[in-house]
CSV table of C-alpha atoms and ligand atoms in Angstrom, one decimal:
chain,number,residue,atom,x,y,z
A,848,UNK,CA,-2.1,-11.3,28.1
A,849,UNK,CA,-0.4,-9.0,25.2
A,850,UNK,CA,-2.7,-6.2,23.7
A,851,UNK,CA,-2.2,-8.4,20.3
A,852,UNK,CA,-3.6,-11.5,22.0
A,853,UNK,CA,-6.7,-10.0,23.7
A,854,UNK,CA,-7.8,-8.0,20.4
A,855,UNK,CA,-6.9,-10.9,17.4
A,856,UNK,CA,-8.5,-13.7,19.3
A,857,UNK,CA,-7.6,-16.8,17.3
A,858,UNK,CA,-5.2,-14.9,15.3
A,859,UNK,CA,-1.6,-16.7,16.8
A,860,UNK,CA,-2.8,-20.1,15.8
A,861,UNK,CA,-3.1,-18.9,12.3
A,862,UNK,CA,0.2,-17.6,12.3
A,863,UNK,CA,2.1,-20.7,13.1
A,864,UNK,CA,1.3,-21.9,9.5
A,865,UNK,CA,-0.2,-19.3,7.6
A,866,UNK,CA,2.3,-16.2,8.3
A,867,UNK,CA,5.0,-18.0,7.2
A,868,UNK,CA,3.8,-16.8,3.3
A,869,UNK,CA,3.5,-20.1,1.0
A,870,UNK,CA,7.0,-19.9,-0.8
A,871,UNK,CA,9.0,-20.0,2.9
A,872,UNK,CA,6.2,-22.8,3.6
A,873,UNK,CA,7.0,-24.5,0.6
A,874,UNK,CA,3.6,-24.4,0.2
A,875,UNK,CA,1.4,-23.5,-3.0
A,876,UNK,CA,-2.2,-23.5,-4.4
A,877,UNK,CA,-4.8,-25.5,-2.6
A,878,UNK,CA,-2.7,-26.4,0.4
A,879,UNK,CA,-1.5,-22.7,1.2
A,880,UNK,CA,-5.6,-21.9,1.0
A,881,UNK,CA,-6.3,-24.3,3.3
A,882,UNK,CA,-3.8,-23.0,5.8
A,883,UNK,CA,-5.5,-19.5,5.6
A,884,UNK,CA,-9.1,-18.7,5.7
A,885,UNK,CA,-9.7,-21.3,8.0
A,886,UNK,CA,-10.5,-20.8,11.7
A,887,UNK,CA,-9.5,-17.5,12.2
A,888,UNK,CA,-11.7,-14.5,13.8
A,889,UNK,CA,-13.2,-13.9,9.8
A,890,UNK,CA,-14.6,-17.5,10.5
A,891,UNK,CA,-12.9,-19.0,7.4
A,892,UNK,CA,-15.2,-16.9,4.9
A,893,UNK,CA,-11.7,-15.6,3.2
A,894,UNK,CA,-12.7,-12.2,4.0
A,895,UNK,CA,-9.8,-9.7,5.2
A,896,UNK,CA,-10.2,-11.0,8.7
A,897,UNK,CA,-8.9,-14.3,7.8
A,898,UNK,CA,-5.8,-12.8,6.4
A,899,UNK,CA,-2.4,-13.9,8.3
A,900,UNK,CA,-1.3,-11.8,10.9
A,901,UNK,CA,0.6,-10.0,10.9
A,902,UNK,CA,-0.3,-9.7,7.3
A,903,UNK,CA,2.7,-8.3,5.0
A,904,UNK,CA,1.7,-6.3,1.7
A,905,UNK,CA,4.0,-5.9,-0.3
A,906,UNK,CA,4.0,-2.1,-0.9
A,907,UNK,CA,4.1,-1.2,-4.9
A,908,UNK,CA,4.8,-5.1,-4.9
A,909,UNK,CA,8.5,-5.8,-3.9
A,910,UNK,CA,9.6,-2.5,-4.8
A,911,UNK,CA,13.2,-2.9,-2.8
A,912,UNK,CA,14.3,-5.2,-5.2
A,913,UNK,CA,12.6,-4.1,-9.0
A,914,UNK,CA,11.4,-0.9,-10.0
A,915,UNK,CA,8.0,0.4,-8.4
A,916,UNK,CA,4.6,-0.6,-9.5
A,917,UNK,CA,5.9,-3.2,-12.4
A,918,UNK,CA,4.6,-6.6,-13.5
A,919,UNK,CA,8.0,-7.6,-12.2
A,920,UNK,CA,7.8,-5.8,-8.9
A,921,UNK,CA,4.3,-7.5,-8.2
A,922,UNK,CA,5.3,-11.0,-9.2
A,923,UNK,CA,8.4,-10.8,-6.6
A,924,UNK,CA,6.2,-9.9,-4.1
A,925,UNK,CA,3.6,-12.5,-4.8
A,926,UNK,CA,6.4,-15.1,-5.1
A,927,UNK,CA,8.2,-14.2,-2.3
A,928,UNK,CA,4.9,-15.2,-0.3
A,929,UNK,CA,3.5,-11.7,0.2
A,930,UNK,CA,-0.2,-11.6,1.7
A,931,UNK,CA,-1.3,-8.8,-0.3
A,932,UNK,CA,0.2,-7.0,-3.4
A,933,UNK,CA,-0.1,-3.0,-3.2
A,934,UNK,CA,-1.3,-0.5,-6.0
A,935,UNK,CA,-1.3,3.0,-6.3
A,936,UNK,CA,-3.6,4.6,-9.0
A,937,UNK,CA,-3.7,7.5,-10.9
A,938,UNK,CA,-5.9,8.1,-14.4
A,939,UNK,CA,-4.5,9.1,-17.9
A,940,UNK,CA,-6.2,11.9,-20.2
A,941,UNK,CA,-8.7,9.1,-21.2
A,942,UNK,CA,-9.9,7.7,-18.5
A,943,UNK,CA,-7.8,4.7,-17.9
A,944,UNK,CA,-6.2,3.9,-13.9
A,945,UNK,CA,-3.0,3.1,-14.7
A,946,UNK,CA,-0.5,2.0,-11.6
A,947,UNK,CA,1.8,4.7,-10.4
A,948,UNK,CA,2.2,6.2,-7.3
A,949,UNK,CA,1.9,9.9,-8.1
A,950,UNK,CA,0.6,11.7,-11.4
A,951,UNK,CA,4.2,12.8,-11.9
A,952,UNK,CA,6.0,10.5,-13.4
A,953,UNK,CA,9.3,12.3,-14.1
A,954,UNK,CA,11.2,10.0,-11.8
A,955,UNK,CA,9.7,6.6,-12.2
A,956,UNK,CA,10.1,6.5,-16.0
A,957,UNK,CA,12.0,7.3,-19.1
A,958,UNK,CA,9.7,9.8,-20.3
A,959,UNK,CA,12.4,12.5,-19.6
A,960,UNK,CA,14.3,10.9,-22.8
A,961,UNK,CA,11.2,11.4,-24.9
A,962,UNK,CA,11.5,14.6,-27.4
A,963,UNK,CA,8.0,13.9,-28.7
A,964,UNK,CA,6.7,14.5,-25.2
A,965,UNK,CA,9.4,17.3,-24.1
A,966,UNK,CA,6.2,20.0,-24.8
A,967,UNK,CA,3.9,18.4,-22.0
A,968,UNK,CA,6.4,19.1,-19.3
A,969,UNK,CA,4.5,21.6,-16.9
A,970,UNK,CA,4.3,22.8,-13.9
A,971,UNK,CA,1.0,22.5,-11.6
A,972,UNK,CA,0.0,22.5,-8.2
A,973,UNK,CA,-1.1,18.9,-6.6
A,974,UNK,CA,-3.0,19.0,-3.4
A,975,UNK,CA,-1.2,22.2,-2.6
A,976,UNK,CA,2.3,21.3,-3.5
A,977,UNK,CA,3.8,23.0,-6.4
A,978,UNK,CA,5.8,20.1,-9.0
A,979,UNK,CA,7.4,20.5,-12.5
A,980,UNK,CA,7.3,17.5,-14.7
A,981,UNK,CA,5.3,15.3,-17.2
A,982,UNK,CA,1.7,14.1,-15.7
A,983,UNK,CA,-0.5,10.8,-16.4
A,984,UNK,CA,-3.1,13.5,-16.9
A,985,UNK,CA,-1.8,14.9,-20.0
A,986,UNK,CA,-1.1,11.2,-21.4
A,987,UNK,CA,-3.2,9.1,-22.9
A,988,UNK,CA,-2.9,5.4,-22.1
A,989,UNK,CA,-1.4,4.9,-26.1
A,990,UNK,CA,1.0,7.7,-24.8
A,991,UNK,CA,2.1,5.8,-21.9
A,992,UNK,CA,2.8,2.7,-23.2
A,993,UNK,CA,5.4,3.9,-25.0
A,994,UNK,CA,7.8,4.5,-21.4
A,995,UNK,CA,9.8,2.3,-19.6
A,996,UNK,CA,9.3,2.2,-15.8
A,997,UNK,CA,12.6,3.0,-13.8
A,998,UNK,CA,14.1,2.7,-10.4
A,999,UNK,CA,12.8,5.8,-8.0
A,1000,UNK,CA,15.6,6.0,-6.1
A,1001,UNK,CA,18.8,4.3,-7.8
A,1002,UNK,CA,21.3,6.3,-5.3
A,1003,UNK,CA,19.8,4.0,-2.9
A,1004,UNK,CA,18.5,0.6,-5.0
A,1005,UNK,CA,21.2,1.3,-7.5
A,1006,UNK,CA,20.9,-3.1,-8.3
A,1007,UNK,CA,17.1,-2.2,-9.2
A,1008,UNK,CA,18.6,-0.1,-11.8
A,1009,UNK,CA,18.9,-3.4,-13.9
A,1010,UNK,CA,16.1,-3.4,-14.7
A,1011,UNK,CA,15.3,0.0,-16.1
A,1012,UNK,CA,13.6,-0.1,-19.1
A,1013,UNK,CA,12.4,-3.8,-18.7
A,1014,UNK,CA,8.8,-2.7,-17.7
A,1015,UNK,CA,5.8,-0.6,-19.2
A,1016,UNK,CA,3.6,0.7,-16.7
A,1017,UNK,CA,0.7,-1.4,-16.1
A,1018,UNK,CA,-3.1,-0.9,-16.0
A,1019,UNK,CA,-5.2,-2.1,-13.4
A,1020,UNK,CA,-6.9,-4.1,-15.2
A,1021,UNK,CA,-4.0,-5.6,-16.8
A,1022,UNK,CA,-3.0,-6.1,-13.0
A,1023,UNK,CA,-6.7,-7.4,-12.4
A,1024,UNK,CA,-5.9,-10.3,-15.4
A,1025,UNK,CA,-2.5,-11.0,-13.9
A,1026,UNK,CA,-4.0,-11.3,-10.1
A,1027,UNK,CA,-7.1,-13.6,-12.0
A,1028,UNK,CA,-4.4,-15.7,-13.6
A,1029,UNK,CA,-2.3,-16.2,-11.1
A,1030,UNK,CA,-5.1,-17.1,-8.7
A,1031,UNK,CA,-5.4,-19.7,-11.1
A,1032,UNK,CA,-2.7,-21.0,-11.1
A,1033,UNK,CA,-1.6,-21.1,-7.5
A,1034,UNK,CA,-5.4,-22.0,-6.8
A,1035,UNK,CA,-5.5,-19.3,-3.9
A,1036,UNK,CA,-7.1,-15.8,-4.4
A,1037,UNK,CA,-4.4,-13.2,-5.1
A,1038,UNK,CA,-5.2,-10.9,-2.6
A,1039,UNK,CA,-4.5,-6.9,-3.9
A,1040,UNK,CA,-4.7,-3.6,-2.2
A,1041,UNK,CA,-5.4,-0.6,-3.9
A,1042,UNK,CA,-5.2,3.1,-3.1
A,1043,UNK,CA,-6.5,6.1,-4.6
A,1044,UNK,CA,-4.3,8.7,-5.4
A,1045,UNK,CA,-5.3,12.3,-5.2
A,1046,UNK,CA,-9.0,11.8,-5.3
A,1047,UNK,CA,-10.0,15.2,-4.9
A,1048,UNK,CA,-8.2,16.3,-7.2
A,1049,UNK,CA,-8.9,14.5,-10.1
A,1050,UNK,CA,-12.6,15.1,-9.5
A,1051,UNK,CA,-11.8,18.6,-9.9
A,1052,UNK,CA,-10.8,17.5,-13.7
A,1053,UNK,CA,-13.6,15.7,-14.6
A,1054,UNK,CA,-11.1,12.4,-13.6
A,1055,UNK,CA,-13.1,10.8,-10.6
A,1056,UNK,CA,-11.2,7.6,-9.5
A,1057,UNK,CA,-14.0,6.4,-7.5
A,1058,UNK,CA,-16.8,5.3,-10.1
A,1059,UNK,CA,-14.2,3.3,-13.0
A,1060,UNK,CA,-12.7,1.7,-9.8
A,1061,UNK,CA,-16.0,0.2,-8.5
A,1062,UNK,CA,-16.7,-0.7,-12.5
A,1063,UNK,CA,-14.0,-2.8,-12.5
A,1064,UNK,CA,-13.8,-4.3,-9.3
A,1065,UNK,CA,-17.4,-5.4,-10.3
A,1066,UNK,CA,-16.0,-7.1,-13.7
A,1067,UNK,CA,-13.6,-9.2,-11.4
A,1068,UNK,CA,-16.0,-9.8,-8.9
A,1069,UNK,CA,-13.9,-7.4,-6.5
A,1070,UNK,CA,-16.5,-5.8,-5.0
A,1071,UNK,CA,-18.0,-8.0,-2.3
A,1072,UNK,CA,-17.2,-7.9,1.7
A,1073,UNK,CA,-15.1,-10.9,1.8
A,1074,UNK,CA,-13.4,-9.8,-1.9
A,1075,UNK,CA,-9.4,-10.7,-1.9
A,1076,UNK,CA,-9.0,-6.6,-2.1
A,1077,UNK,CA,-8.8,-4.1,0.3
A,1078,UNK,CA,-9.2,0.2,-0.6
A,1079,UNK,CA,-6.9,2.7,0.8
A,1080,UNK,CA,-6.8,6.4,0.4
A,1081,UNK,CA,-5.3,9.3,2.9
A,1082,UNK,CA,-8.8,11.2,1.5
A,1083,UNK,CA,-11.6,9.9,3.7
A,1084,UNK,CA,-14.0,10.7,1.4
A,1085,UNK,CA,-12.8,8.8,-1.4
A,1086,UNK,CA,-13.7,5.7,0.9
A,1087,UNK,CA,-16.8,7.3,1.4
A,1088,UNK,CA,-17.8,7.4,-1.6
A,1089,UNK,CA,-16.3,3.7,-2.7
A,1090,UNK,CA,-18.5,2.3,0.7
A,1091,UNK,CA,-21.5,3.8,-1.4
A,1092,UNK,CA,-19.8,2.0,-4.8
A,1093,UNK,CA,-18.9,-1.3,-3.5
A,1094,UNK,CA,-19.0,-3.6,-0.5
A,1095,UNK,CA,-14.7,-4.2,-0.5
A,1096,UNK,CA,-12.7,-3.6,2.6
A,1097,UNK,CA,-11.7,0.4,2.9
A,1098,UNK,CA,-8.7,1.7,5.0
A,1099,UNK,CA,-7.8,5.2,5.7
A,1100,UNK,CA,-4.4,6.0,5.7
A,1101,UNK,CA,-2.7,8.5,7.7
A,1102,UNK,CA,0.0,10.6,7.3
A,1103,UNK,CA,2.0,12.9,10.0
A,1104,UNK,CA,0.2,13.9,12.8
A,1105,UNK,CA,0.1,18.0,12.4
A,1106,UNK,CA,-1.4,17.0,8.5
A,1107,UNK,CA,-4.9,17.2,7.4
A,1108,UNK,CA,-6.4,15.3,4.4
A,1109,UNK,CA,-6.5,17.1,1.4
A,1110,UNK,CA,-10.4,16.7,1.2
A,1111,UNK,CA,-10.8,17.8,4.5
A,1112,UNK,CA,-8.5,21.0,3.1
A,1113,UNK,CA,-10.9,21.4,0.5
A,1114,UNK,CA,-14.0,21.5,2.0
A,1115,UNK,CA,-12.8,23.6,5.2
A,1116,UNK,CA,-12.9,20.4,7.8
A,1117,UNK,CA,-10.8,21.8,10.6
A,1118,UNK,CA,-9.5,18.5,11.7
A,1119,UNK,CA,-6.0,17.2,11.3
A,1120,UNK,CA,-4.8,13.6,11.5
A,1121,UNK,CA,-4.0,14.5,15.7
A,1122,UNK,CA,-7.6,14.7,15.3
A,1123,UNK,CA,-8.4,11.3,13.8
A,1124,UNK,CA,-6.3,9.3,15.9
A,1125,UNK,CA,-8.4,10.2,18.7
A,1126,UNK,CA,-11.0,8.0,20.5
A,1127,UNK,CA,-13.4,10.4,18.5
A,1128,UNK,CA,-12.1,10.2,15.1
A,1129,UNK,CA,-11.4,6.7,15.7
A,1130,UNK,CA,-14.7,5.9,15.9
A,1131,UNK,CA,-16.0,8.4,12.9
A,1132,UNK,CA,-13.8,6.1,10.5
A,1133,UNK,CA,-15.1,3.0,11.6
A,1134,UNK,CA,-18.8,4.1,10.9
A,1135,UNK,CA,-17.2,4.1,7.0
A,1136,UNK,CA,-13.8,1.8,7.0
A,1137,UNK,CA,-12.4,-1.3,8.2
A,1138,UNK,CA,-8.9,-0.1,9.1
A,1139,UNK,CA,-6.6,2.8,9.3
A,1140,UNK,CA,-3.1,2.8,7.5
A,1141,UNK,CA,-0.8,4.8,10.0
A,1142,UNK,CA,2.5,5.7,9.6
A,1143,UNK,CA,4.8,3.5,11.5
A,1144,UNK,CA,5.7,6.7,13.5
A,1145,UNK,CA,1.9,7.2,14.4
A,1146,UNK,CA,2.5,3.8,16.4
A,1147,UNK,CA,5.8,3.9,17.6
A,1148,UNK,CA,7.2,7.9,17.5
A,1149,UNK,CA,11.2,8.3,17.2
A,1150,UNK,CA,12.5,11.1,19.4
A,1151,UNK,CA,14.9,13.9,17.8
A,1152,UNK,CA,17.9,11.3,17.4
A,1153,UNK,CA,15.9,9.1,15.4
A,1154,UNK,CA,15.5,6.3,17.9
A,1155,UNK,CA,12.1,4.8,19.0
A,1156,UNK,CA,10.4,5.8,21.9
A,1157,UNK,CA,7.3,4.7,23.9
A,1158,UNK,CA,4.5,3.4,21.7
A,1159,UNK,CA,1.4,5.2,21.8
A,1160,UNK,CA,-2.4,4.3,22.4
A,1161,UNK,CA,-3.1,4.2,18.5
A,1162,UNK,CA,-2.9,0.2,18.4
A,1163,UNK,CA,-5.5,0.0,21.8
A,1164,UNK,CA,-7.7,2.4,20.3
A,1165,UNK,CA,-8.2,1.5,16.8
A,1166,UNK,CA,-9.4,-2.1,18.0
A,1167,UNK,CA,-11.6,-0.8,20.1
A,1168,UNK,CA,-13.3,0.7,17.1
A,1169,UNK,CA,-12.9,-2.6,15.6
A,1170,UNK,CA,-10.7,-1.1,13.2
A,1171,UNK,CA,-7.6,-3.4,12.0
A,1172,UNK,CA,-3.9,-1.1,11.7
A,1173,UNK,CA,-1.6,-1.8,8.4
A,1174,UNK,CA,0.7,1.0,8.9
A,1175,UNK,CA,3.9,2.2,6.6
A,1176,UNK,CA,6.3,1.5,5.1
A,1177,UNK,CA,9.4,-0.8,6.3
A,1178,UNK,CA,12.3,-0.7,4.6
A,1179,UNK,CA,15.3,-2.6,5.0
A,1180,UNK,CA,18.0,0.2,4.2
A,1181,UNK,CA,19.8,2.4,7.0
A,1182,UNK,CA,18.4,5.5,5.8
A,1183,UNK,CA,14.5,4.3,6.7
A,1184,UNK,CA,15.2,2.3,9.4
A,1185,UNK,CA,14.8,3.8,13.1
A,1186,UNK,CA,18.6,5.2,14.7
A,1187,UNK,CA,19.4,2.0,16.9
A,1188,UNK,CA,18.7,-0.3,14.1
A,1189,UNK,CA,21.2,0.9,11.7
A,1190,UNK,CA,24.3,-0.8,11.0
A,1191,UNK,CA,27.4,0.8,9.4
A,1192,UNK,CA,27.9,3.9,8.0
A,1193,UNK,CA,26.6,3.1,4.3
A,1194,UNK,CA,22.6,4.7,4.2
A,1195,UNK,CA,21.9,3.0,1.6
A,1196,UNK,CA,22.9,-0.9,2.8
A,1197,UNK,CA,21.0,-2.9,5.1
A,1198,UNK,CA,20.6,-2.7,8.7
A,1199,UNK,CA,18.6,-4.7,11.3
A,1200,UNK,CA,15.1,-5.0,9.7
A,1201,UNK,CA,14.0,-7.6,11.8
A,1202,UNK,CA,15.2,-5.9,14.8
A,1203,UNK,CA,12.7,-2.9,13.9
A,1204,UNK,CA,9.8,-5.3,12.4
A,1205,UNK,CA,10.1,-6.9,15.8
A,1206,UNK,CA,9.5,-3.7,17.8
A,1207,UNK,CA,6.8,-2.7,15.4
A,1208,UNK,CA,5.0,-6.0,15.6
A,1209,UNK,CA,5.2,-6.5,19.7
A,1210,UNK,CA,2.7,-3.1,19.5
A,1211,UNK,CA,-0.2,-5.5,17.7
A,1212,UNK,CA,-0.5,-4.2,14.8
A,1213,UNK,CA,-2.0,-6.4,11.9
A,1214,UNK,CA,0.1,-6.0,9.6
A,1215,UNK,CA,2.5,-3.9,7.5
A,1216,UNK,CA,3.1,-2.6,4.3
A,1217,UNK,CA,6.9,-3.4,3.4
A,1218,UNK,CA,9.5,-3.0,0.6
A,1219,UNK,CA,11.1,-6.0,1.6
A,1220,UNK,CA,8.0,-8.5,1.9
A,1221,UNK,CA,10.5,-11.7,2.5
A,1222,UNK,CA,12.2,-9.7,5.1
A,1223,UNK,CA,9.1,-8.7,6.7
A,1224,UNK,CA,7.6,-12.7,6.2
A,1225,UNK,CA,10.2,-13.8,8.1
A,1226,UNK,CA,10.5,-11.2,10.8
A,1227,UNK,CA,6.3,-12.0,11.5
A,1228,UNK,CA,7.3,-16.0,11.8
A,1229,UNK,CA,10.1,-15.1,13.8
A,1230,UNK,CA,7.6,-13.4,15.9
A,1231,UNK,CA,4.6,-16.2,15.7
A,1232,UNK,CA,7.3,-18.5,16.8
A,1233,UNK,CA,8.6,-16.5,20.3
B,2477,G3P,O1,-0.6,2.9,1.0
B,2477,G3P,C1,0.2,2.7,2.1
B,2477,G3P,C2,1.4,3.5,1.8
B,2477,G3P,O2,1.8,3.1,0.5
B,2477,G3P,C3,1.1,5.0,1.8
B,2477,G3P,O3,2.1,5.7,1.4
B,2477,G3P,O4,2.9,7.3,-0.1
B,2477,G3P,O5,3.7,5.0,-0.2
B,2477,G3P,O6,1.5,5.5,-1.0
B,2477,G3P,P1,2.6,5.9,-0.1
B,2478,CA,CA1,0.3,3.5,-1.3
């Protein structure tokens, strides 16, 4: 018996229908619920344990193909079949969580070509790290709406560039209504997953994520165990403080192995992320969270030539703790993918994704969070079905 087998008991029936996402199913609304919440180890309550596995989220929605963290990113992703829809948040001046994935948003909008703003360009230091450029911080949300969302990287996504300009960025509760509406419509739960950006600090000025978050996971009925919605942060107290907030799913993400939170920085906590991925710090998470969120090298490491080695204990001894794994990020292009998956010489065109999803997925991990979520749908069916 597989690791995966003997810790997601019931979990490879599910697949056979449910991982298969609704639109490669041809599947929507009541018949794609039916499929999922039903039978599996969550014992059909629609809780995150009922989720497909491997579950794919669709990471700042299906940001390979539209520009991050749009309307029009999330609705690929959603209609490509994607389990879960990912945000990142970040507040404005006044207060508002608006969807980006860092504070700086120099490179993921227009506001560059804005001489009204060109004054609020600064420079500031960010959990350590030194930036120059314009800051949700020093926007209100009036401000904000007047940019355009753009491609991140359009050396890479350079078709993504098409739509530059095409989107505003979105609130999260404008991203709250859409999930609502289209849960609706599709009569399934639109399932979202939402991380807190910089936690720490933004509570050092006077911007606490935490507290607005739980206010409006309450006004959508977010807030409950089996809620369609699962927290992230790499701060562990930020899901600390949310398990005191709300009863939604929490995960703790972690980033490379010699790094230590920034709230563990903070307040002098010696331990890194080597640390947390130990039996020991395995265990301390799950007396607060549901899951961790490693990086993909966490679980599988690549040696110096970019190639994949020997997976590590991580998958083993995060179930033990009960704890699910959604690590990140897959990406379909050359440059992200590891060395023996690559094809060509072009970084920026595709290589064998499903080659890599494969290797990632035979470790047992629950899911992933993907830039591709079609790619990674039918890499997980491919794998339910061998
Ligand atoms: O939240 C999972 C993954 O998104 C973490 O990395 O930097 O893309 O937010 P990042
Ligand atoms: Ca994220």
């Amino acid at each position: 018996m597989t690791e995966r087998e003997r810790t997601s008991p019931g979990r490879r029936a599910l697949l056979g229908a449910a991982v298969l996402g609704t639109a490669a199913l041809g599947m929507t609304g009541k018949a794609a619920a039916t499929e999922r919440g039903t039978g599996g180890p969550g014992g059909g309550r629609g809780g995150y344990r009922d989720l497909p596995v491997p579950t794919v989220i669709g990471h700042r929605g299906a940001s390979g193909y539209r520009p991050e963290h749009t309307i029009g990113a999330y609705q690929l992703a959603l209609d490509m079949g994607a389990h879960i829809v990912e945000q990142d948040l970040v507040p404005t001046k006044d207060g508002h969580l608006v969807c980006r994935h860092e504070n700086d948003i120099t490179g993921t909008t227009d506001v560059a070509e804005h001489p009204e703003f060109a004054s609020r360009r600064a420079t500031k230091e960010v959990d350590g790290v030194p930036l120059t450029g314009w800051f949700t911080e020093d926007f209100t949300l009036a401000e904000l709406k007047t940019l355009r969302a753009k491609e991140r990287i359009p050396g890479t996504r350079q078709e993504n560039t098409l739509y530059d300009g095409r989107w505003e960025i979105p609130t999260f509760e404008e991203v709250l209504r859409w999930a609502d509406r289209e849960g609706r419509r599709r009569g399934a739960p639109v399932w979202l997953y939402v991380e807190t950006k910089h936690p720490t600090y933004f509570r050092s000025l006077g911007l606490g994520l935490e507290e607005p978050l739980a206010r409006l996971l309450r006004r959508h009925g977010r807030h409950r165990e089996n809620s369609p919605l699962i927290l992230q942060s790499f701060e562990p107290g930020s899901m600390r403080r949310l398990a005191k907030l709300v009863a939604t799913p929490r995960v703790v993400l972690l980033s490379g192995a010699a790094t230590r939170p920034w709230d563990f920085v903070e307040a002098g906590d010696p331990r890194t992320v080597a640390d947390l991925v130990r039996p020991e710090g395995l265990k301390w998470m799950a007396s607060f969270a549901q899951g961790i969120g490693p990086t993909l090298d966490l679980v599988i490491p690549r040696d110096a030539a970019g190639q994949l080695t020997t997976a590590t204990t991580l998958v083993r001894d995060a179930h033990r703790q009960g704890l699910i794994l959604h690590p990140y990020t897959q990406r379909n292009e050359n440059s992200f993918l590891p060395a023996e998956f690559r094809r060509g010489t072009d970084p920026a065109a595709f290589g064998d994704a499903f080659g890599a999803l494969r290797a990632y997925f035979e470790t047992g991990i629950d899911g992933v969070f993907s830039d591709h979520p079609d790619t990674a749908l039918l890499a997980a069916a491919d794998f339910a079905r061998n």
